Coordinates of N, CA and C in Angstrom, one line a residue:
Chain L
X1051 N -21.9 5.0 29.6 CA -22.0 5.5 28.4 C -21.9 4.4 27.2
X1052 N -22.0 4.4 26.0 CA -22.0 3.4 25.1 C -20.4 2.9 24.9
X1053 N -20.3 1.8 24.6 CA -19.0 1.2 24.5 C -19.1 0.3 23.1
X1054 N -18.2 0.3 22.2 CA -18.5 -0.6 21.1 C -17.2 -1.4 20.8
X1055 N -17.3 -2.7 20.8 CA -16.1 -3.6 20.4 C -16.3 -4.2 19.1
X1056 N -15.2 -4.2 18.5 CA -15.3 -4.6 17.1 C -14.1 -5.8 16.8
X1057 N -14.5 -6.8 16.1 CA -13.6 -7.9 15.8 C -13.8 -8.5 14.3
X1058 N -12.8 -8.9 13.5 CA -11.4 -9.1 14.1 C -10.7 -7.6 13.9
X1059 N -9.6 -7.6 14.5 CA -8.7 -6.4 14.1 C -8.2 -6.3 12.8
X1060 N -7.7 -7.5 12.2 CA -7.4 -7.6 10.9 C -8.0 -9.0 10.3
X1061 N -8.3 -8.7 9.0 CA -8.9 -9.8 8.3 C -8.2 -9.8 6.8
X1062 N -7.7 -11.2 6.4 CA -7.1 -11.1 5.0 C -8.1 -12.3 4.6
X1063 N -8.6 -11.9 3.3 CA -9.3 -12.9 2.3 C -8.8 -12.7 0.9
X1064 N -9.3 -13.7 0.3 CA -8.9 -14.0 -1.2 C -10.0 -13.1 -1.9
X1065 N -9.4 -12.5 -3.1 CA -10.3 -11.9 -3.9 C -11.6 -12.8 -4.4
X1066 N -12.9 -12.3 -4.2 CA -14.1 -13.1 -4.5 C -14.7 -13.6 -3.4
X1067 N -14.0 -14.0 -2.1 CA -14.3 -14.5 -1.0 C -15.3 -13.4 -0.3
X1068 N -15.9 -13.8 0.8 CA -16.8 -12.9 1.5 C -16.0 -12.6 2.7
X1069 N -16.2 -11.4 3.5 CA -15.7 -10.9 4.6 C -16.7 -10.5 5.6
X1070 N -16.6 -10.8 6.8 CA -17.6 -10.3 7.8 C -16.8 -9.7 9.0
X1071 N -17.4 -8.6 9.4 CA -16.8 -7.8 10.5 C -18.0 -7.7 11.5
X1072 N -17.6 -7.9 12.8 CA -18.6 -8.0 14.0 C -18.4 -6.8 14.9
X1073 N -19.4 -6.4 15.4 CA -19.4 -5.3 16.5 C -20.4 -5.7 17.6
X1074 N -20.0 -5.4 18.7 CA -21.0 -5.4 19.8 C -21.1 -4.0 20.4
X1075 N -22.2 -3.7 21.0 CA -22.5 -2.5 21.6 C -23.0 -2.6 22.9
X1076 N -23.0 -1.7 23.9 CA -23.4 -1.9 25.3 C -24.7 -1.4 25.7
X1077 N -24.9 -0.1 25.1 CA -26.2 0.6 25.4 C -27.4 0.3 24.7
X1078 N -28.3 -0.5 25.2 CA -29.3 -1.0 24.5 C -30.3 0.1 23.8
X1079 N -30.0 1.5 24.4 CA -30.8 2.5 23.8 C -30.5 3.0 22.4
X1080 N -29.2 2.5 22.1 CA -28.5 3.0 20.8 C -29.4 2.7 19.6
X1081 N -29.8 3.2 18.5 CA -30.5 2.9 17.7 C -30.2 3.3 16.2
X1082 N -28.9 3.6 16.1 CA -28.4 4.0 14.7 C -27.0 3.4 14.7
X1083 N -26.7 2.5 13.6 CA -25.3 1.8 13.6 C -24.8 2.1 12.2
X1084 N -24.0 3.2 11.9 CA -23.3 3.3 10.6 C -21.9 2.4 10.6
X1085 N -21.7 2.2 9.4 CA -20.3 1.6 9.1 C -19.3 2.5 8.1
X1086 N -18.2 2.9 8.5 CA -17.2 3.6 7.7 C -16.1 2.9 7.2
X1087 N -15.8 3.3 6.1 CA -14.4 2.7 5.4 C -13.4 3.8 5.2
X1088 N -12.2 3.6 5.9 CA -11.2 4.6 5.8 C -10.0 4.2 5.0
X1089 N -9.6 4.6 3.9 CA -8.6 4.5 3.1 C -7.3 5.2 3.8
X1090 N -6.2 4.9 3.4 CA -5.0 5.4 4.0 C -4.8 6.9 3.7
X1091 N -4.7 7.7 4.7 CA -4.6 9.1 4.3 C -5.9 9.8 4.2
X1092 N -6.9 9.1 4.4 CA -8.3 9.8 4.0 C -9.1 9.9 5.3
X1093 N -10.1 10.5 5.4 CA -11.2 10.4 6.3 C -12.2 9.2 6.2
X1094 N -12.9 8.9 7.2 CA -13.8 7.9 7.2 C -15.1 8.2 6.3
X1095 N -15.3 7.3 5.6 CA -16.5 7.4 4.5 C -17.6 6.5 4.9
X1096 N -18.9 7.0 5.0 CA -19.8 6.3 5.2 C -20.2 5.2 4.2
X1097 N -20.5 3.9 4.4 CA -20.7 3.2 3.4 C -22.0 2.4 3.4
X1098 N -22.6 2.3 4.5 CA -23.9 1.8 5.0 C -24.3 2.0 6.3
X1099 N -25.4 2.0 6.7 CA -25.9 2.2 8.1 C -27.2 1.5 8.3
X1100 N -27.7 1.2 9.4 CA -28.9 0.6 9.8 C -29.5 1.2 11.0
X1101 N -30.8 1.2 11.1 CA -31.6 1.6 12.2 C -32.2 0.5 12.9
X1102 N -32.4 0.7 14.2 CA -32.9 -0.3 15.0 C -34.2 -1.0 14.7
X1103 N -34.8 -0.4 13.9 CA -36.4 -0.9 13.5 C -36.3 -1.9 12.4
X1104 N -34.9 -2.1 12.0 CA -34.8 -3.2 10.8 C -33.7 -4.2 11.2
X1105 N -33.8 -5.4 10.8 CA -32.7 -6.4 11.0 C -31.7 -6.4 9.9
X1106 N -31.9 -6.1 8.8 CA -30.9 -6.2 7.7 C -31.1 -5.2 6.5
X1107 N -29.9 -4.7 6.0 CA -30.1 -3.8 4.9 C -28.9 -4.1 4.1
X1108 N -29.1 -4.3 2.7 CA -28.4 -4.4 1.6 C -28.2 -3.2 0.6
X1109 N -26.9 -3.2 0.2 CA -26.5 -2.3 -0.8 C -25.4 -3.0 -1.7
X1110 N -25.9 -3.5 -3.0 CA -25.1 -4.2 -3.8 C -24.2 -5.3 -3.2
X1111 N -22.9 -5.2 -2.9 CA -22.3 -6.2 -2.3 C -22.0 -6.1 -0.9
X1112 N -22.6 -5.0 -0.3 CA -22.5 -4.8 1.1 C -23.9 -4.9 1.9
X1113 N -23.9 -5.7 3.1 CA -25.0 -5.9 4.0 C -24.7 -5.6 5.2
X1114 N -25.6 -5.2 6.0 CA -25.4 -5.1 7.6 C -26.8 -5.9 8.2
X1115 N -26.2 -6.4 9.2 CA -27.3 -7.3 10.0 C -27.3 -6.7 11.4
X1116 N -28.4 -6.7 12.1 CA -28.5 -6.3 13.6 C -29.3 -7.2 14.2
X1117 N -28.8 -7.6 15.5 CA -29.5 -8.4 16.4 C -29.6 -7.5 17.8
X1118 N -30.8 -7.0 17.9 CA -31.0 -6.0 19.0 C -31.0 -6.7 20.3
X1119 N -31.4 -8.0 20.4 CA -31.3 -8.8 21.7 C -30.2 -9.1 22.1
X1120 N -29.3 -9.5 21.1 CA -27.8 -9.8 21.6 C -26.9 -8.6 21.4
X1121 N -27.4 -7.3 21.0 CA -26.8 -6.1 20.8 C -25.5 -6.4 20.0
X1122 N -25.7 -7.1 18.7 CA -24.7 -7.4 17.9 C -25.2 -6.7 16.5
X1123 N -24.1 -6.3 15.8 CA -24.2 -5.9 14.3 C -23.2 -6.3 13.5
X1124 N -23.3 -6.8 12.3 CA -22.3 -7.0 11.3 C -22.2 -6.5 10.2
X1125 N -21.1 -6.4 9.5 CA -21.0 -6.0 8.1 C -20.5 -7.2 7.2
X1126 N -21.2 -7.3 6.2 CA -20.9 -8.5 5.1 C -20.7 -7.9 3.9
X1127 N -19.4 -8.2 3.5 CA -19.0 -7.9 2.1 C -18.8 -9.0 1.1
X1128 N -19.6 -9.2 0.1 CA -19.5 -10.3 -0.8 C -18.7 -10.0 -2.0
X1129 N -18.1 -11.0 -2.6 CA -17.4 -10.9 -3.8 C -16.4 -9.9 -3.9
X1130 N -15.6 -10.0 -2.6 CA -14.5 -8.9 -2.3 C -13.7 -8.7 -3.4
X1131 N -13.2 -7.4 -3.5 CA -12.3 -6.9 -4.6 C -11.0 -6.2 -3.9
X1132 N -9.9 -6.2 -4.7 CA -8.8 -5.5 -4.0 C -9.0 -4.0 -3.5
X1133 N -10.1 -3.4 -4.2 CA -10.2 -2.1 -3.7 C -11.1 -2.1 -2.5
X1134 N -11.5 -3.0 -2.0 CA -12.3 -3.1 -0.7 C -11.2 -3.0 0.4
X1135 N -10.0 -3.2 0.0 CA -9.0 -3.2 1.2 C -8.8 -1.8 1.8
X1136 N -9.1 -1.7 3.0 CA -9.2 -0.6 3.8 C -9.3 -0.9 5.3
X1137 N -9.4 0.2 6.2 CA -9.9 0.0 7.4 C -11.3 0.3 7.6
X1138 N -12.1 -0.8 8.2 CA -13.4 -0.6 8.3 C -14.1 -0.3 10.0
X1139 N -14.6 0.8 10.2 CA -15.1 1.2 11.6 C -16.7 0.9 11.6
X1140 N -17.0 0.3 12.8 CA -18.5 0.3 13.1 C -18.8 1.4 14.2
X1141 N -19.8 2.0 14.3 CA -20.2 2.9 15.3 C -21.6 2.7 15.8
X1142 N -21.9 3.5 16.9 CA -23.4 3.3 17.4 C -23.7 4.8 18.1
X1143 N -24.9 4.9 18.0 CA -25.3 6.4 18.5 C -26.9 6.3 18.8
X1144 N -27.2 6.8 19.9 CA -28.6 7.1 20.2 C -29.1 8.3 19.3
X1145 N -29.8 8.0 18.2 CA -30.2 8.9 17.1 C -31.2 10.1 17.6
X1146 N -31.0 11.2 17.1 CA -31.9 12.3 17.6 C -31.7 12.6 19.0
X1147 N -30.9 12.0 19.8 CA -30.6 12.5 21.2 C -29.3 12.6 21.3
X1148 N -28.3 12.2 20.4 CA -26.9 12.5 20.6 C -26.3 12.6 19.4
X1149 N -25.2 13.1 19.4 CA -24.4 13.5 18.2 C -22.9 13.0 18.3
X1150 N -22.8 12.2 19.4 CA -21.4 11.6 19.7 C -21.5 10.1 19.2
X1151 N -21.0 9.9 18.0 CA -20.8 8.6 17.3 C -19.8 8.1 18.2
X1152 N -20.0 6.8 18.7 CA -19.0 5.9 19.4 C -18.4 4.8 18.4
X1153 N -17.1 5.0 18.2 CA -16.6 4.1 17.2 C -15.9 2.8 17.6
X1154 N -16.0 1.8 17.0 CA -15.2 0.8 17.2 C -13.8 0.9 17.1
X1155 N -12.9 0.0 17.2 CA -11.4 0.3 17.0 C -11.0 -0.1 15.6
X1156 N -11.8 -0.6 14.9 CA -11.5 -0.9 13.5 C -11.1 -2.2 13.0
X1157 N -11.3 -2.5 11.8 CA -10.8 -3.8 11.4 C -10.0 -3.6 9.9
X1158 N -8.8 -3.9 10.0 CA -8.0 -3.8 8.7 C -8.3 -4.8 7.8
X1159 N -8.9 -4.8 6.7 CA -9.2 -5.8 5.6 C -8.3 -5.7 4.6
X1160 N -7.8 -6.8 4.3 CA -6.8 -7.0 3.1 C -7.4 -8.0 2.2
X1161 N -7.6 -7.7 1.0 CA -8.2 -8.5 -0.1 C -7.1 -9.0 -1.0
X1162 N -6.6 -10.2 -1.0 CA -5.6 -10.7 -1.7 C -6.1 -10.9 -3.2
X1163 N -5.3 -10.3 -4.2 CA -5.6 -10.8 -5.6 C -5.6 -12.1 -5.9
Chain A
X494 N -20.1 17.6 -5.4 CA -19.8 18.9 -4.9 C -18.7 18.7 -3.9
X495 N -18.3 19.9 -3.4 CA -17.1 20.0 -2.3 C -17.4 19.3 -1.0
X496 N -16.6 18.5 -0.6 CA -16.7 17.9 0.7 C -16.0 18.6 1.8
X497 N -15.9 18.2 3.2 CA -15.3 18.8 4.2 C -13.7 19.1 3.9
X498 N -13.3 20.2 3.9 CA -11.9 20.6 3.7 C -11.2 20.9 5.0
X499 N -10.1 20.2 5.2 CA -9.3 20.4 6.5 C -7.8 20.9 5.8
X500 N -7.3 22.0 6.7 CA -6.1 22.5 6.4 C -5.3 22.8 7.7
X501 N -4.0 22.5 7.8 CA -3.1 21.8 6.8 C -3.4 20.3 6.8
X502 N -2.9 19.6 5.8 CA -3.2 18.1 5.9 C -2.0 17.7 6.9
X503 N -1.0 18.2 7.0 CA 0.1 17.8 7.9 C 0.6 19.0 8.6
X504 N 0.8 18.7 9.8 CA 1.6 19.8 10.7 C 2.5 19.2 11.7
X505 N 3.8 19.8 11.7 CA 4.7 19.3 12.6 C 5.0 20.5 13.5
X506 N 5.0 20.3 14.6 CA 5.3 21.4 15.6 C 6.1 20.9 16.7
X507 N 7.0 22.0 17.4 CA 7.8 21.5 18.5 C 6.8 21.6 19.7
X508 N 7.2 20.7 20.8 CA 6.5 20.6 22.1 C 6.5 22.0 22.6
X509 N 5.4 22.5 23.0 CA 5.3 23.8 23.8 C 4.6 24.8 22.9
X510 N 4.6 24.6 21.4 CA 4.2 25.5 20.5 C 2.7 25.4 20.5
X511 N 2.1 26.6 19.9 CA 0.6 26.6 19.6 C 0.3 26.2 18.2
X512 N -0.8 25.7 17.9 CA -1.4 25.3 16.6 C -2.8 25.6 16.3
X513 N -3.1 25.8 15.0 CA -4.4 25.9 14.6 C -4.8 25.1 13.7
X514 N -5.9 24.5 13.6 CA -6.3 23.5 12.6 C -7.7 24.0 12.1
X515 N -7.9 24.0 10.7 CA -9.0 24.7 10.1 C -9.7 23.7 9.4
X516 N -11.1 24.0 9.6 CA -12.1 23.1 8.9 C -13.1 24.0 8.2
X517 N -13.3 23.4 6.9 CA -14.4 24.1 6.1 C -15.4 23.0 5.9
X518 N -16.5 23.1 6.4 CA -17.8 22.3 6.3 C -18.3 22.2 5.1
X519 N -19.2 21.2 4.7 CA -19.9 21.2 3.5 C -20.9 22.4 3.6
X520 N -21.0 23.2 2.4 CA -21.9 24.3 2.4 C -23.3 24.0 2.9
X521 N -23.9 24.7 3.8 CA -25.4 24.5 4.3 C -25.4 23.5 5.5
X522 N -24.4 22.8 5.9 CA -24.3 22.0 7.0 C -24.2 22.9 8.3
X523 N -25.2 22.7 9.2 CA -25.3 23.6 10.5 C -24.4 22.8 11.6
X524 N -24.4 21.7 11.3 CA -23.6 20.8 12.6 C -22.2 20.5 12.1
X525 N -21.3 20.7 13.1 CA -19.9 20.4 12.8 C -19.2 19.8 14.2
X526 N -18.3 18.9 13.7 CA -17.8 18.1 14.8 C -16.4 17.9 14.7
X527 N -15.7 17.7 15.7 CA -14.1 17.6 15.7 C -14.0 16.3 16.4
X528 N -13.3 15.3 15.9 CA -12.8 14.0 16.4 C -11.3 13.9 16.4
X529 N -10.8 13.1 17.2 CA -9.3 12.8 17.2 C -9.2 11.4 16.9
X530 N -8.1 11.1 16.2 CA -7.8 9.6 15.8 C -6.6 9.3 16.0
X531 N -6.3 8.5 17.1 CA -4.9 7.9 17.4 C -4.6 6.7 16.5
X532 N -3.3 6.5 16.4 CA -2.9 5.4 15.4 C -3.5 4.1 15.9
X533 N -4.3 3.5 14.9 CA -4.9 2.1 15.0 C -6.2 2.0 16.0
X534 N -6.7 3.5 16.1 CA -8.0 3.5 16.9 C -9.0 4.0 16.0
X535 N -10.2 4.0 16.6 CA -11.5 4.7 15.9 C -11.4 6.2 16.4
X536 N -12.1 6.9 15.6 CA -12.3 8.5 16.1 C -12.9 8.6 17.4
X537 N -12.2 9.5 18.1 CA -12.9 9.9 19.4 C -13.6 11.2 19.3
X538 N -14.7 11.5 19.8 CA -15.4 12.8 19.8 C -14.7 13.8 20.7
X539 N -14.4 15.0 20.2 CA -13.9 16.1 21.0 C -14.9 17.3 21.1
X540 N -15.7 17.7 20.2 CA -16.5 18.9 20.4 C -17.5 18.9 19.3
X541 N -18.6 19.5 19.4 CA -19.8 19.5 18.4 C -20.4 21.1 18.7
X542 N -20.6 21.5 17.3 CA -21.0 22.9 17.1 C -22.5 22.8 16.5
X543 N -23.4 23.5 16.9 CA -24.6 23.6 16.3 C -24.7 25.1 15.9
X544 N -24.4 25.6 14.6 CA -24.4 26.9 14.3 C -23.1 27.5 15.0
X545 N -23.1 28.5 15.5 CA -21.9 29.2 16.1 C -21.4 28.7 17.5
X546 N -22.6 28.0 18.2 CA -22.1 27.9 19.6 C -21.5 26.3 19.6
X547 N -20.7 26.1 20.7 CA -20.3 24.9 21.1 C -21.3 24.1 21.9
X548 N -22.1 23.2 21.2 CA -23.3 22.6 22.1 C -22.7 21.6 23.0
X549 N -21.4 21.0 22.8 CA -20.9 20.0 23.8 C -19.5 20.0 23.5
X550 N -18.6 20.4 24.5 CA -17.3 20.2 24.4 C -16.7 19.2 25.4
X551 N -17.5 18.4 25.7 CA -17.1 17.4 26.9 C -16.0 16.4 26.5
X552 N -15.8 16.4 25.1 CA -14.7 15.5 24.7 C -13.3 16.2 24.8
X553 N -13.2 17.5 24.8 CA -11.8 18.2 24.9 C -11.2 17.7 26.0
X554 N -10.1 17.2 25.7 CA -9.1 16.6 26.9 C -8.7 17.3 28.0
X555 N -8.4 18.7 27.8 CA -8.2 19.6 28.9 C -8.3 21.0 28.3
X556 N -7.8 22.0 29.1 CA -8.0 23.2 28.8 C -6.9 24.0 27.9
X557 N -6.1 23.0 27.4 CA -5.3 23.5 26.2 C -5.9 23.4 24.9
X558 N -7.0 22.8 24.9 CA -7.8 22.6 23.7 C -8.9 23.6 23.7
X559 N -9.1 24.1 22.5 CA -10.3 25.2 22.3 C -10.6 25.2 20.8
X560 N -11.9 25.4 20.5 CA -12.4 25.4 19.3 C -13.4 26.6 19.0
X561 N -13.5 27.2 18.0 CA -14.5 28.2 17.6 C -15.0 28.1 16.3
X562 N -16.2 28.6 16.1 CA -17.0 28.7 14.8 C -17.7 30.1 14.7
X563 N -17.1 31.2 14.7 CA -17.5 32.4 14.8 C -18.7 32.7 13.9
X564 N -18.6 32.3 12.6 CA -19.8 32.8 11.7 C -20.7 31.4 11.4
X565 N -20.6 30.4 12.2 CA -21.4 29.2 11.9 C -21.1 28.5 10.6
X566 N -19.8 28.8 10.1 CA -19.3 27.9 9.0 C -17.9 27.2 9.4
X567 N -16.8 28.1 8.9 CA -15.5 27.5 9.2 C -15.3 27.4 10.7
X568 N -14.5 26.3 11.1 CA -14.1 26.1 12.4 C -12.7 26.1 12.6
X569 N -12.2 26.4 13.7 CA -10.7 26.3 14.0 C -10.5 25.7 15.4
X570 N -9.8 24.5 15.2 CA -9.3 23.9 16.6 C -8.1 24.4 17.0
X571 N -8.0 25.0 18.3 CA -6.8 25.5 18.7 C -6.2 24.7 20.0
X572 N -4.9 24.4 19.7 CA -4.2 23.7 20.9 C -2.8 24.6 21.4
X573 N -3.1 24.7 22.6 CA -1.9 25.6 23.2 C -0.8 24.7 23.9
X574 N 0.4 25.1 24.0 CA 1.3 24.5 24.9 C 1.3 22.8 24.4
X575 N 1.5 22.6 23.0 CA 1.3 21.3 22.5 C 2.3 20.3 23.3
X576 N 1.8 19.0 23.4 CA 2.6 18.0 24.1 C 2.7 16.9 23.1
X577 N 3.6 15.9 23.2 CA 4.0 15.0 22.2 C 2.7 14.0 22.4
X578 N 1.9 13.8 23.4 CA 0.6 13.0 23.5 C -0.6 13.8 22.6
X579 N -0.4 14.8 22.2 CA -1.4 15.5 21.3 C -1.2 14.9 19.9
X580 N -0.1 14.3 19.4 CA 0.2 13.9 18.2 C -1.0 12.7 17.6
X581 N -1.6 13.1 16.7 CA -2.9 12.3 16.3 C -3.3 12.8 14.9
X582 N -4.4 12.2 14.4 CA -5.1 12.9 13.1 C -6.4 13.5 13.7
X583 N -6.4 14.8 13.5 CA -7.7 15.5 13.8 C -8.6 15.7 12.8
X584 N -9.8 15.0 12.9 CA -11.0 14.8 12.0 C -12.0 15.9 12.1
X585 N -12.5 16.5 11.1 CA -13.6 17.4 11.2 C -14.9 16.7 10.3
X586 N -15.9 16.9 10.9 CA -17.2 16.4 10.0 C -18.2 17.4 10.2
X587 N -19.0 17.2 9.2 CA -20.3 18.2 9.3 C -21.5 17.4 8.7
X588 N -22.5 17.9 9.4 CA -23.9 17.1 8.8 C -24.9 18.3 8.8
X589 N -26.1 17.9 8.1 CA -27.2 18.9 7.8 C -27.7 19.5 9.2
X590 N -27.9 18.7 10.2 CA -28.4 19.2 11.3 C -27.9 18.3 12.7
X591 N -28.7 18.4 13.8 CA -28.4 17.8 15.0 C -28.8 16.3 14.9
X592 N -28.2 15.5 15.7 CA -28.4 14.1 15.5 C -28.1 13.3 14.3
X593 N -28.6 12.2 14.1 CA -28.2 11.6 12.8 C -29.3 11.3 11.8
X594 N -30.6 12.1 12.2 CA -31.7 11.6 11.3 C -31.5 12.2 9.9
X595 N -31.4 11.1 9.0 CA -31.1 11.5 7.7 C -30.0 12.5 7.4
X596 N -29.2 12.7 8.2 CA -27.9 13.6 8.0 C -26.8 12.9 8.7
X597 N -26.2 11.9 8.1 CA -25.0 11.3 8.4 C -23.8 12.3 8.3
X598 N -22.8 12.0 9.2 CA -21.5 12.7 9.3 C -20.7 12.5 8.0
X599 N -20.3 13.5 7.4 CA -19.3 13.5 6.4 C -18.1 14.1 6.7
X600 N -17.1 13.3 6.9 CA -15.6 13.6 7.3 C -14.8 14.2 6.4
X601 N -13.9 15.0 6.8 CA -12.7 15.5 5.9 C -11.7 14.5 6.0
X602 N -10.5 14.6 5.3 CA -9.5 13.8 5.4 C -8.5 14.1 6.7
X603 N -8.7 15.1 7.4 CA -7.8 15.2 8.6 C -6.8 15.9 8.7
X604 N -6.3 16.4 9.6 CA -4.9 17.1 9.8 C -4.2 16.1 10.5
X605 N -2.8 15.7 10.1 CA -2.2 14.9 10.9 C -1.1 15.8 11.6
X606 N -1.3 15.9 12.9 CA -0.3 16.6 13.8 C 0.6 15.8 14.4
X607 N 2.0 16.2 14.2 CA 3.0 15.6 15.0 C 3.7 16.6 15.8
X608 N 3.9 16.3 17.2 CA 4.3 17.1 18.2 C 5.9 16.6 18.4
X609 N 6.8 17.2 18.3 CA 8.2 16.7 18.3 C 8.8 17.1 19.6

């Protein structure tokens, strides 16, 4: 089955700097890769996703890149703000054939003012 | 609009007791999922409903865990003879349909279960 590894487990950046979180997956058949943001005491919230037929997707300060050959995908947050501080999870799934999102172990991002 | 609602938000119970956790999905969402999140970990799949039926319960850890969705909307996760290892946040999610095609999972805020 699918296995997703996520790095780093914690990340501290200065406000305004960029943050990058990386994930690798094991099942080459996986074709949908969402990223979730989880704030303390709340459920995961989808912030961006990418399908395997594209290499990059942007939404304002957030971007995700996918390297299918290497089975890597990354989340990029530019111009970080204190409200970006949260735990971020990557996930992978074989879309349309499965409903079991496989999550990484999470990255705790701290943006220092 | 209203999101996925889970009650209670916190539940403390003694070892050996029975608990029920409730999930109200987003109106119109036919697919419902239960995940469990241990401290410092990502959510892990427990069970998936499409309509009233449990399409896949392979993530349930043992037969002490059971979930129902009798009318295809509200779901209840039931845990018998609770153990301290059951302590975790139980997350419910819903989506418009099967798979992830244009229908991402929307999570509730979870129920934090503590077994003493």
